[in-house]
Amino acid sequence: MNSKSEISPQNTGSIGWPTTQELQTRLTDKIHWAMRNEKFVIIPSPTSSGKSWNAATTSWKEVPAAGGQPVIHFHGTKSARKEAVTQSDTTGVRASELLGRNEACDTCAGKHDNIIQTPTGEPPSEWFLEQVNNRGNTLSNAHSYLEEYNGGELPCCPCPSVTQWEGVPYDDNGKPSSDVVHATDNFAYVPSLIHNVNVFWDERPDFKRTIGERKNDDMTRSRFQDIIVAWLKEIEAPVSTWEEFVMVATHGDSDGLCNALVDPPQPDVEWYIEGKDAHTLAPALTEAAYDALTSQPDRNGRRTGSATSDTTRFDASNRDDPRYSRTRITLIIDDDNHPTVYWNVPEMGNARSIICLDAWPSIHEWKQNVGNNLEVEEIVTDEEFVNWRLFERGLEVIQIGDAARPAATQFAVENYTDKIRQEICIESLRRKYGEKFQSAIFPKALEDQMKELLPDDFITITRGQEKSNNSFSDESIGLVTNCLDPGDGYVLDLLAARGLDAEPEVFECVNCDDIDGYDQECPICEGKPNRKPGRGFIGPDSNEAEKILRGIRDYGTAQAVGRWARKEGSPRALVFVRTSTIPDKLVDLSIESAWKFSEKQKAIVDYLRDNPAVSTREIANKTGVGRETVRENLIRLIRYGVAKRDTDPHNQSQYLYLLIEDISEDGVLNLSSG
């Protein structure tokens, strides 16, 4: 059934759009429908429609749609989890809260670093960090190991990290022990929180891990290679170095290697804790790397490998379901045989229902991080959304200019941003709206620049921190400036993972005539012709590639805009967006980019400041600027609403011009219709 057909007309208010209460009712109805029918769905649910509230404040044990099974509510951050727990408590809903390791375990938090011994001599807090973050071991396995190493008990025992699981998610009678269990996303790796339960994702989880040499990568290439080599040695494979592994997989007789990987000997759990360079994903990552290296590259030179990991987890399990403790690995290797990224996604196919809630869902990201079988279920049409946003929620959006203005990195800030135009924009808004304008969102790389331009009393959020952020609930005028751009590599990795066929659009190289692609030996482009502006893609799945890009750029901007007029009782808000990367249905008006004065234009404006009520002739004579140029710029100032002209009382055939607004030294933003 087409999901849009389920948006019932009778639920639309007589005013022509749903009220916020009606929108919340639609969301509730859709959630109950999905849960009752055991569906796996993504529900695009606008900000203020009650996404978090709905899951956190329903007495699910009393709702037949839940099928008598637990409801698990996953959150992207600890603060979001805590807020949801507060909502549950406030409304009388019985909730369980699962704490992270440093919250629950004093030993992990470093409170016993001086009295506990570890096999490596490290403080126990650092030892746990290595075991869980760098080796992939579960906290329960690492905790049990360290207990045994220290004579069977640690100072934190009985440890809350263990005891918090008593009666979660089932009581002694096999019934749900609470209405809802709140946990952060990483708890999705715990099989008992997925098996036959109803799952809510409050925002899209991210189970991707980047591999490379950049500062923010999750794993270095050398660490990845060491993990593979450690496993090859442990299972006594016919190769024992990364270079041999790549060569045999890509060129050699790999039957022996393949057989070794398909049915390897199973080491004891202690190997994953004690073994040099060991990692719990070593078997699956090695299998996925072999799968990628032996596959055909896509048009971008990327090869994709997949595998499943079922490293034993020591909790109560349903062994009759092979998916119970499984995770799914997808690995991407580039044309230089370098691994670039892998996804380690908890197996959620054995959940009873999955309900994904997101104001601006990036569909390919959701499916890659949760599951391919997610279906989109709408609760509002585009027209209803626009009218609801404007007239019910009270959020108006004005786009400034038509440029993307990426500023995700320091390089982009230094080379692609115009600080003067940014300053003109901020000063123009401040002059028009005064202290009502004191809130802004921008990429973190712009932070130093914006600190110089914004007054000290400004409230700011950097991109990436906007989800579920209520800091601007009481603000009426705001600015979202510049965008995050993931770069082509991000898009190409996800295209490869999704099995999609597209490539970046580039200028044709005048020297390349290789019909199968760009000539790697070409002395002009060296196989890498220049990228066309606009970040377009070509190929059968070019539209899907653009969706992936929009999922980061446009939807990220939309999330930022949604921080204003967010809560019931918030004032109406007017948000200016200084980037073109924004969904069309979120823009009410587009205005020109800030007018940055040239030297001649600055001379005209400076003279006008010092000499009100002057003619074009006088300005031209005093500044040396051509009279026609003076006239054209004066008319533009009038159009911007910062100047006017009157008839000269002494010469009825002549006009006199004067500024009527205080404007920036370097330019002006056209706010005449804002």
XYZ file of C-alpha atoms in Angstrom, residues 31-672:
642
model
C 3.584 3.933 15.262
C 0.822 1.696 16.621
C -0.022 0.484 13.115
C 3.619 -0.405 12.443
C 4.086 -2.093 15.806
C 0.822 -4.032 15.583
C 1.724 -5.314 12.111
C 5.363 -6.027 13.086
C 6.731 -3.644 10.459
C 10.218 -2.248 9.939
C 9.605 1.390 9.026
C 11.110 4.856 8.740
C 8.617 7.559 9.672
C 9.641 11.055 8.526
C 8.250 12.922 11.509
C 8.688 16.707 11.668
C 10.307 18.379 14.634
C 7.646 19.048 17.306
C 5.563 16.040 16.226
C 6.589 14.248 19.419
C 9.148 11.681 18.224
C 11.017 11.210 21.495
C 7.982 12.043 23.605
C 5.819 9.382 21.979
C 8.210 6.526 22.637
C 9.182 7.693 26.126
C 5.772 8.557 27.571
C 3.586 5.637 26.473
C 2.711 2.844 28.896
C 3.648 0.200 26.346
C 2.833 -2.763 28.583
C -0.796 -1.700 28.299
C -0.752 -1.146 24.526
C -1.954 -4.227 22.579
C 0.057 -3.149 19.527
C 3.274 -4.032 21.396
C 2.237 -7.700 21.347
C 3.211 -8.208 24.985
C 6.894 -7.742 24.094
C 9.418 -5.233 25.466
C 9.906 -1.796 23.906
C 13.509 -0.625 23.552
C 14.202 3.058 22.913
C 17.691 3.761 21.521
C 19.268 7.208 21.709
C 22.259 8.789 19.983
C 23.667 10.453 23.123
C 23.635 10.012 26.881
C 21.974 13.398 27.303
C 19.139 12.385 24.957
C 18.748 9.137 26.906
C 18.614 10.992 30.224
C 16.063 13.458 28.894
C 13.869 10.578 27.713
C 14.123 8.902 31.137
C 12.998 12.161 32.742
C 10.049 12.304 30.337
C 9.086 8.747 31.266
C 9.351 9.456 34.989
C 7.397 12.709 34.724
C 4.478 11.012 32.969
C 4.351 7.994 35.246
C 5.742 5.566 32.669
C 7.884 2.817 34.181
C 11.270 2.948 32.464
C 14.553 1.096 32.779
C 17.797 2.920 31.993
C 20.971 1.175 30.840
C 24.135 3.078 31.707
C 27.387 3.223 29.784
C 30.483 1.604 31.210
C 31.977 4.738 32.812
C 28.595 5.642 34.320
C 27.937 2.180 35.738
C 31.378 0.855 36.629
C 33.686 2.692 39.040
C 36.621 0.641 37.811
C 36.078 1.735 34.206
C 35.665 5.317 35.419
C 39.150 5.221 36.958
C 38.171 5.355 40.632
C 40.277 2.289 41.505
C 43.247 2.808 39.194
C 45.762 2.580 42.021
C 44.576 -0.669 43.623
C 43.680 -3.018 40.739
C 46.222 -5.050 38.781
C 46.001 -5.572 35.007
C 47.908 -8.039 32.806
C 49.651 -5.188 30.974
C 50.417 -3.031 33.998
C 48.136 -0.272 32.699
C 45.660 1.443 35.007
C 42.400 -0.538 34.783
C 40.492 2.395 33.256
C 43.003 2.465 30.362
C 42.986 -1.330 30.115
C 39.181 -1.331 29.739
C 39.413 1.403 27.116
C 41.839 -0.717 25.113
C 39.731 -3.853 25.472
C 36.392 -2.317 24.536
C 37.329 0.440 22.078
C 40.416 -0.962 20.353
C 39.837 -4.710 20.574
C 36.048 -4.827 20.321
C 35.552 -6.926 23.456
C 32.312 -6.599 25.373
C 32.439 -4.973 28.787
C 31.061 -8.159 30.359
C 33.851 -10.318 28.889
C 36.579 -7.860 29.860
C 35.103 -7.353 33.326
C 34.899 -11.109 33.995
C 38.483 -11.559 32.821
C 39.809 -8.800 35.088
C 37.821 -10.126 38.050
C 39.448 -13.523 37.633
C 42.882 -11.905 37.233
C 42.349 -10.137 40.559
C 41.252 -13.151 42.553
C 37.591 -13.275 41.588
C 36.379 -9.828 42.606
C 36.889 -6.124 41.925
C 36.131 -3.187 44.261
C 33.102 -2.299 42.131
C 31.493 -5.736 42.610
C 28.658 -6.442 42.572
C 29.149 -4.092 39.640
C 26.161 -1.994 38.490
C 27.278 -2.641 34.918
C 26.206 -6.247 35.556
C 23.386 -5.844 38.077
C 21.576 -3.275 35.905
C 20.643 -6.170 33.609
C 18.650 -7.991 36.283
C 15.086 -8.144 34.989
C 15.917 -6.270 31.760
C 14.135 -6.522 29.452
C 12.140 -9.457 30.942
C 11.111 -10.246 34.505
C 11.336 -13.709 36.082
C 8.043 -14.691 34.424
C 9.295 -13.833 30.933
C 7.171 -10.672 30.745
C 8.387 -7.143 29.968
C 9.707 -5.711 33.225
C 9.057 -2.094 32.274
C 7.123 -0.040 29.748
C 10.281 1.054 27.947
C 14.026 0.471 28.183
C 16.199 3.522 27.409
C 19.732 2.932 26.127
C 22.308 4.521 23.839
C 22.869 3.149 20.341
C 25.803 0.851 21.170
C 23.520 -1.296 23.332
C 21.979 -2.523 20.068
C 24.925 -4.944 19.950
C 23.423 -6.747 22.972
C 21.336 -9.548 21.403
C 18.706 -9.713 24.144
C 17.755 -6.090 23.446
C 16.895 -6.912 19.832
C 15.470 -10.432 19.811
C 11.660 -10.341 19.402
C 11.301 -6.840 20.881
C 9.882 -3.572 19.548
C 12.700 -1.176 18.715
C 12.591 2.617 18.511
C 15.465 4.528 16.958
C 15.158 8.126 18.137
C 17.637 9.350 15.497
C 19.642 7.473 12.883
C 22.441 5.383 14.441
C 25.886 5.342 12.866
C 27.707 2.011 12.906
C 30.321 3.087 10.364
C 34.027 3.099 11.212
C 36.458 5.016 9.004
C 39.920 3.691 8.229
C 42.773 5.982 7.208
C 45.417 8.427 8.307
C 43.270 11.461 9.059
C 43.002 12.848 12.579
C 39.339 11.925 12.937
C 39.486 8.416 11.461
C 38.276 5.665 13.778
C 41.103 3.295 12.894
C 44.474 3.669 11.185
C 45.261 1.552 8.132
C 48.191 0.010 9.971
C 45.913 -1.056 12.834
C 43.479 -2.610 10.368
C 46.292 -4.505 8.649
C 47.694 -5.644 11.996
C 44.269 -7.090 12.914
C 44.180 -9.075 9.665
C 47.758 -10.320 10.069
C 47.140 -11.328 13.684
C 44.207 -13.469 12.583
C 46.104 -15.014 9.644
C 48.859 -16.077 12.038
C 46.414 -17.334 14.664
C 44.678 -19.674 12.196
C 47.977 -20.631 10.492
C 46.819 -19.405 7.082
C 49.122 -19.952 4.077
C 50.032 -16.230 4.128
C 51.147 -14.195 7.135
C 51.596 -10.600 5.953
C 49.203 -7.994 4.586
C 51.153 -7.761 1.342
C 50.993 -11.531 0.791
C 47.312 -11.538 1.663
C 46.555 -8.842 -0.942
C 48.716 -10.470 -3.623
C 47.265 -13.946 -3.213
C 43.699 -12.668 -3.031
C 44.036 -10.469 -6.123
C 46.440 -12.444 -8.318
C 47.392 -15.771 -6.863
C 45.951 -19.216 -6.339
C 43.770 -18.388 -3.343
C 42.008 -21.720 -2.752
C 44.178 -22.519 0.265
C 43.636 -19.066 1.735
C 39.916 -19.231 1.030
C 39.579 -22.592 2.775
C 41.479 -21.308 5.803
C 39.123 -18.335 6.144
C 35.887 -20.244 5.572
C 36.415 -22.790 8.352
C 39.069 -21.447 10.738
C 39.898 -22.938 14.127
C 38.135 -21.092 16.946
C 40.502 -19.593 19.520
C 39.601 -19.252 23.174
C 38.004 -16.014 24.314
C 41.291 -15.188 26.043
C 42.977 -14.719 22.660
C 40.763 -11.728 21.888
C 41.804 -10.215 25.229
C 45.473 -11.201 25.386
C 46.534 -11.820 21.785
C 48.884 -9.375 20.084
C 46.840 -7.058 17.793
C 43.745 -9.213 18.370
C 40.231 -7.914 17.736
C 36.858 -9.632 18.083
C 36.041 -8.652 14.492
C 39.303 -10.105 13.156
C 37.659 -13.213 11.605
C 34.886 -11.217 9.933
C 37.105 -8.326 8.809
C 39.570 -10.773 7.260
C 36.783 -12.611 5.455
C 35.288 -9.307 4.259
C 38.710 -8.092 3.069
C 39.207 -11.305 1.124
C 35.723 -10.970 -0.368
C 36.463 -7.387 -1.441
C 39.904 -8.137 -2.889
C 38.555 -11.014 -4.963
C 35.602 -9.020 -6.333
C 35.372 -6.735 -9.344
C 35.811 -3.004 -8.713
C 32.989 -0.594 -9.458
C 33.424 2.343 -11.835
C 35.145 4.299 -9.043
C 37.667 1.554 -8.324
C 36.015 0.523 -5.087
C 35.508 -3.099 -4.120
C 33.028 -4.269 -1.550
C 33.293 -7.228 0.781
C 30.823 -8.584 3.296
C 30.838 -11.077 6.147
C 29.002 -11.838 9.342
C 30.454 -11.863 12.823
C 29.023 -14.083 15.539
C 31.622 -13.801 18.250
C 30.113 -15.450 21.315
C 28.436 -13.186 23.843
C 27.884 -14.509 27.328
C 24.284 -13.661 28.064
C 21.025 -15.589 27.907
C 20.376 -16.385 24.271
C 17.976 -17.959 21.848
C 20.364 -20.288 20.089
C 17.681 -21.542 17.717
C 17.888 -18.207 15.871
C 21.210 -17.934 13.956
C 20.783 -14.150 13.866
C 20.759 -13.843 17.642
C 24.313 -12.614 18.256
C 25.253 -11.823 14.668
C 26.503 -8.536 13.246
C 26.871 -7.694 9.557
C 30.165 -6.395 8.167
C 30.449 -4.365 4.962
C 33.985 -3.313 4.027
C 35.112 -0.962 1.248
C 38.586 -1.157 -0.326
C 39.734 1.518 -2.808
C 41.682 1.177 -6.054
C 45.001 1.310 -4.154
C 43.956 -1.713 -2.060
C 43.483 0.553 0.950
C 40.527 -0.157 3.235
C 38.543 3.069 3.653
C 35.549 2.235 5.825
C 33.555 -0.616 7.300
C 30.099 -0.938 8.815
C 29.553 -3.319 11.722
C 25.759 -3.363 11.961
C 23.911 -5.271 14.694
C 21.585 -7.886 13.197
C 18.090 -6.532 13.709
C 16.165 -8.873 11.452
C 14.889 -10.808 14.452
C 13.267 -7.788 16.107
C 9.476 -7.860 16.333
C 9.153 -4.337 14.930
C 11.541 -1.483 14.162
C 10.350 2.114 14.152
C 12.833 4.719 12.939
C 11.930 8.333 13.652
C 13.706 11.189 11.895
C 12.636 14.669 10.840
C 14.831 14.496 7.726
C 15.779 10.858 7.064
C 18.649 10.070 4.723
C 17.202 6.821 3.380
C 20.411 5.162 2.179
C 22.143 5.939 5.482
C 19.227 4.478 7.442
C 19.165 1.292 5.389
C 22.927 0.854 5.604
C 22.939 1.281 9.392
C 19.739 -0.588 10.266
C 18.544 -2.815 7.418
C 17.556 -2.930 3.753
C 13.978 -3.928 4.486
C 12.984 -0.583 6.037
C 9.950 0.992 4.389
C 9.117 4.700 4.417
C 5.763 5.635 5.953
C 4.735 9.293 5.603
C 2.421 11.086 8.020
C 2.183 14.461 6.245
C 2.200 15.694 2.641
C 4.678 18.333 1.460
C 1.943 20.965 1.192
C 0.623 20.197 4.655
C 4.136 20.343 6.060
C 4.830 23.799 4.598
C 1.543 25.208 5.893
C 1.959 23.564 9.295
C 5.508 24.876 9.629
C 4.504 28.419 8.710
C 1.147 28.869 10.382
C 1.055 26.304 13.180
C 4.639 25.958 14.274
C 5.577 29.530 13.356
C 8.886 28.933 11.582
C 9.759 31.080 8.556
C 12.949 30.560 6.539
C 14.790 32.964 4.222
C 17.615 31.664 2.057
C 20.540 34.020 1.409
C 22.156 33.546 -2.008
C 22.393 30.424 -4.134
C 25.836 29.035 -3.216
C 26.458 25.883 -1.163
C 29.302 27.476 0.868
C 30.943 24.288 2.237
C 33.005 24.801 5.393
C 33.553 21.351 6.865
C 37.344 21.669 7.100
C 39.908 24.343 7.879
C 41.070 24.126 4.260
C 37.540 24.888 3.054
C 37.240 27.798 5.482
C 40.536 29.307 4.353
C 39.974 28.804 0.640
C 36.229 28.855 0.001
C 34.639 31.169 2.566
C 34.374 34.945 2.331
C 34.812 36.385 5.808
C 33.831 39.898 4.698
C 30.501 38.731 3.245
C 29.892 36.736 6.407
C 30.488 39.882 8.443
C 28.183 41.938 6.208
C 25.428 39.391 6.712
C 25.811 39.312 10.502
C 26.068 43.106 10.840
C 23.034 43.654 8.598
C 20.914 41.251 10.644
C 22.125 42.760 13.900
C 21.316 46.286 12.707
C 17.805 45.342 11.614
C 16.790 43.037 14.462
C 19.005 44.249 17.301
C 19.315 41.888 20.272
C 16.506 39.703 18.951
C 19.189 38.243 16.684
C 21.539 36.368 18.992
C 21.552 32.729 17.855
C 23.498 30.981 15.092
C 24.547 27.525 13.875
C 27.660 26.904 11.779
C 30.277 24.179 11.045
C 32.864 23.683 13.773
C 35.671 24.609 11.382
C 34.157 28.124 11.227
C 34.244 28.566 14.997
C 37.299 30.863 15.156
C 35.997 33.058 12.353
C 32.544 33.350 13.886
C 33.930 34.205 17.324
C 35.516 37.274 15.763
C 32.294 38.317 14.052
C 29.633 37.583 16.670
C 28.962 39.602 19.837
C 29.911 37.946 23.116
C 26.283 37.399 24.132
C 25.518 35.145 21.165
C 24.224 31.605 21.671
C 25.822 29.234 19.160
C 25.675 25.570 18.174
C 28.252 23.935 15.936
C 27.055 21.485 13.311
C 26.840 17.935 14.555
C 25.534 19.093 17.949
C 22.105 20.197 16.742
C 20.088 16.994 17.085
C 17.582 17.144 19.957
C 19.137 20.465 21.016
C 16.671 22.896 22.604
C 19.055 25.835 23.132
C 17.170 28.086 20.709
C 13.633 27.376 21.883
C 13.191 30.976 23.100
C 14.953 32.708 20.178
C 13.007 34.533 17.454
C 15.731 35.436 14.900
C 18.460 33.025 13.855
C 21.187 32.313 11.313
C 22.371 29.010 9.822
C 25.469 29.608 7.742
C 27.589 27.404 5.463
C 27.203 23.651 5.072
C 28.920 20.399 5.817
C 30.173 18.665 2.689
C 31.288 15.054 3.120
C 33.369 15.046 -0.073
C 33.140 12.566 -2.905
C 34.854 9.785 -0.978
C 32.027 9.609 1.534
C 29.435 9.318 -1.224
C 31.443 6.792 -3.244
C 31.955 4.533 -0.220
C 28.230 4.483 0.500
C 27.417 3.941 -3.188
C 29.711 0.915 -3.184
C 28.210 -0.416 0.061
C 24.702 -0.044 -1.352
C 25.639 -1.648 -4.703
C 24.808 1.538 -6.639
C 26.396 2.649 -9.902
C 27.373 6.311 -10.265
C 30.470 8.491 -10.392
C 31.390 12.160 -9.919
C 30.792 14.420 -12.920
C 34.107 15.781 -14.225
C 35.363 17.912 -17.088
C 36.432 15.889 -20.107
C 40.213 15.765 -20.339
C 41.408 17.138 -23.700
C 44.178 14.561 -23.810
C 42.296 11.440 -22.723
C 40.829 9.187 -25.383
C 40.692 5.963 -23.398
C 37.155 4.703 -24.087
C 37.222 2.579 -20.926
C 37.935 5.482 -18.637
C 40.587 8.060 -17.965
C 44.122 7.039 -18.874
C 46.216 6.560 -15.764
C 49.302 7.539 -17.791
C 47.802 10.759 -19.160
C 50.379 13.540 -18.489
C 47.635 16.155 -18.199
C 45.038 14.727 -15.814
C 46.960 11.669 -14.525
C 43.694 9.790 -14.475
C 42.026 12.384 -12.230
C 40.287 15.020 -14.369
C 38.931 18.112 -12.642
C 35.644 17.850 -10.754
C 32.780 19.842 -12.263
C 31.318 22.523 -9.975
C 27.943 21.701 -8.476
C 28.945 18.274 -7.132
C 26.833 16.380 -9.655
C 27.037 12.677 -10.523
C 26.573 10.620 -13.667
C 25.642 6.991 -14.198
C 22.534 4.814 -13.835
C 22.206 5.620 -10.117
C 23.212 9.291 -10.271
C 19.924 10.272 -8.617
C 20.688 7.975 -5.696
C 24.181 9.477 -5.385
C 22.641 12.932 -5.187
C 20.228 11.677 -2.518
C 23.203 10.518 -0.457
C 24.853 13.928 -0.829
C 21.630 15.734 0.071
C 21.243 13.452 3.075
C 24.357 15.071 4.547
C 24.201 18.600 3.194
C 20.518 19.497 2.768
C 19.068 17.402 5.562
C 21.816 18.491 7.918
C 20.893 22.110 7.239
C 17.228 21.248 7.751
C 18.042 19.705 11.147
C 19.833 22.922 12.079
C 16.898 25.113 11.042
C 14.626 22.949 13.177
C 16.279 24.188 16.372
C 14.080 27.316 16.334
C 10.338 27.373 17.178
C 10.914 23.848 18.420
C 8.708 23.556 21.472
C 5.181 24.428 22.444
C 5.210 27.998 23.690
C 8.296 28.979 21.673
C 8.013 32.352 19.903
C 7.559 32.524 16.149
C 10.985 32.413 14.544
C 12.578 33.818 11.410
C 15.706 31.909 10.369
C 18.145 33.093 7.707
C 20.021 30.312 5.917
C 23.261 31.258 4.176
C 23.622 28.133 2.027
C 21.710 26.642 -0.892
C 21.931 23.151 0.622
C 18.439 23.107 2.080
C 15.241 21.264 1.061
C 12.962 23.385 -1.146
C 9.955 22.887 1.103
C 11.829 24.568 3.929
C 12.430 27.855 2.066
C 9.786 30.597 2.040
C 11.825 33.358 0.393
C 15.189 33.668 -1.328
C 17.188 36.903 -1.260
C 20.449 37.924 -2.880
C 23.789 37.167 -1.353
C 25.375 39.988 0.634
C 26.465 42.879 -1.579
C 30.184 43.352 -0.998
C 31.237 46.870 -2.053
C 33.932 47.361 -4.647
C 36.331 50.266 -4.155
C 34.152 52.541 -6.317
C 30.958 51.460 -4.576
C 32.584 52.005 -1.180
C 33.592 55.511 -2.250
C 29.973 56.281 -3.216
C 28.561 54.979 0.073
C 31.235 56.684 2.187
C 30.483 60.036 0.535
C 26.772 59.479 1.034
C 27.349 58.776 4.743
C 29.216 62.043 5.234
C 27.079 64.146 2.937
C 23.338 63.427 3.151
C 20.956 64.674 0.489
C 23.391 64.897 -2.448
C 22.975 64.549 -6.202
C 24.556 61.998 -8.513
C 26.536 64.817 -10.122
C 28.060 65.866 -6.796
C 28.944 62.276 -5.842
C 30.526 61.668 -9.244
C 32.529 64.896 -9.111
C 33.794 64.312 -5.564
C 34.597 60.591 -5.863
C 35.798 60.398 -9.443
C 33.312 57.599 -10.160
C 31.359 57.790 -13.429
C 27.955 59.425 -13.094
C 26.085 56.457 -14.601
C 27.857 54.085 -12.212
C 26.879 56.341 -9.316
C 23.247 56.374 -10.445
C 23.065 52.571 -10.840
C 24.465 51.964 -7.357
C 22.197 54.542 -5.759
C 19.172 52.833 -7.313
C 20.446 49.504 -5.945
C 20.760 51.023 -2.461
C 17.168 52.225 -2.725
C 16.053 48.753 -3.818
C 17.788 47.329 -0.748
C 15.744 49.695 1.423
C 18.745 51.524 2.907
C 18.557 54.745 0.850
C 15.930 56.999 -0.671
C 15.728 59.917 -3.065
C 13.785 63.160 -2.863
C 13.285 65.984 -5.317
C 15.738 68.836 -4.760
C 13.601 71.706 -3.362
C 15.877 74.171 -5.149
C 15.927 72.329 -8.459
C 12.770 70.356 -9.268
C 14.512 68.532 -12.138
C 17.149 67.030 -9.856
C 17.029 64.244 -7.259
C 18.896 64.201 -3.955
C 19.941 60.921 -2.324
C 20.447 60.015 1.321
C 20.979 56.913 3.455
C 18.081 55.996 5.726
C 19.722 53.001 7.408
C 23.052 52.502 9.136
C 24.911 49.959 6.997
C 28.176 48.057 7.224
C 31.415 49.585 6.001
C 31.954 46.808 3.483
C 28.491 46.066 2.124
C 24.845 45.385 2.799
C 22.353 42.506 2.859
C 19.033 43.109 1.126
C 16.513 42.736 3.942
C 13.866 44.939 2.373
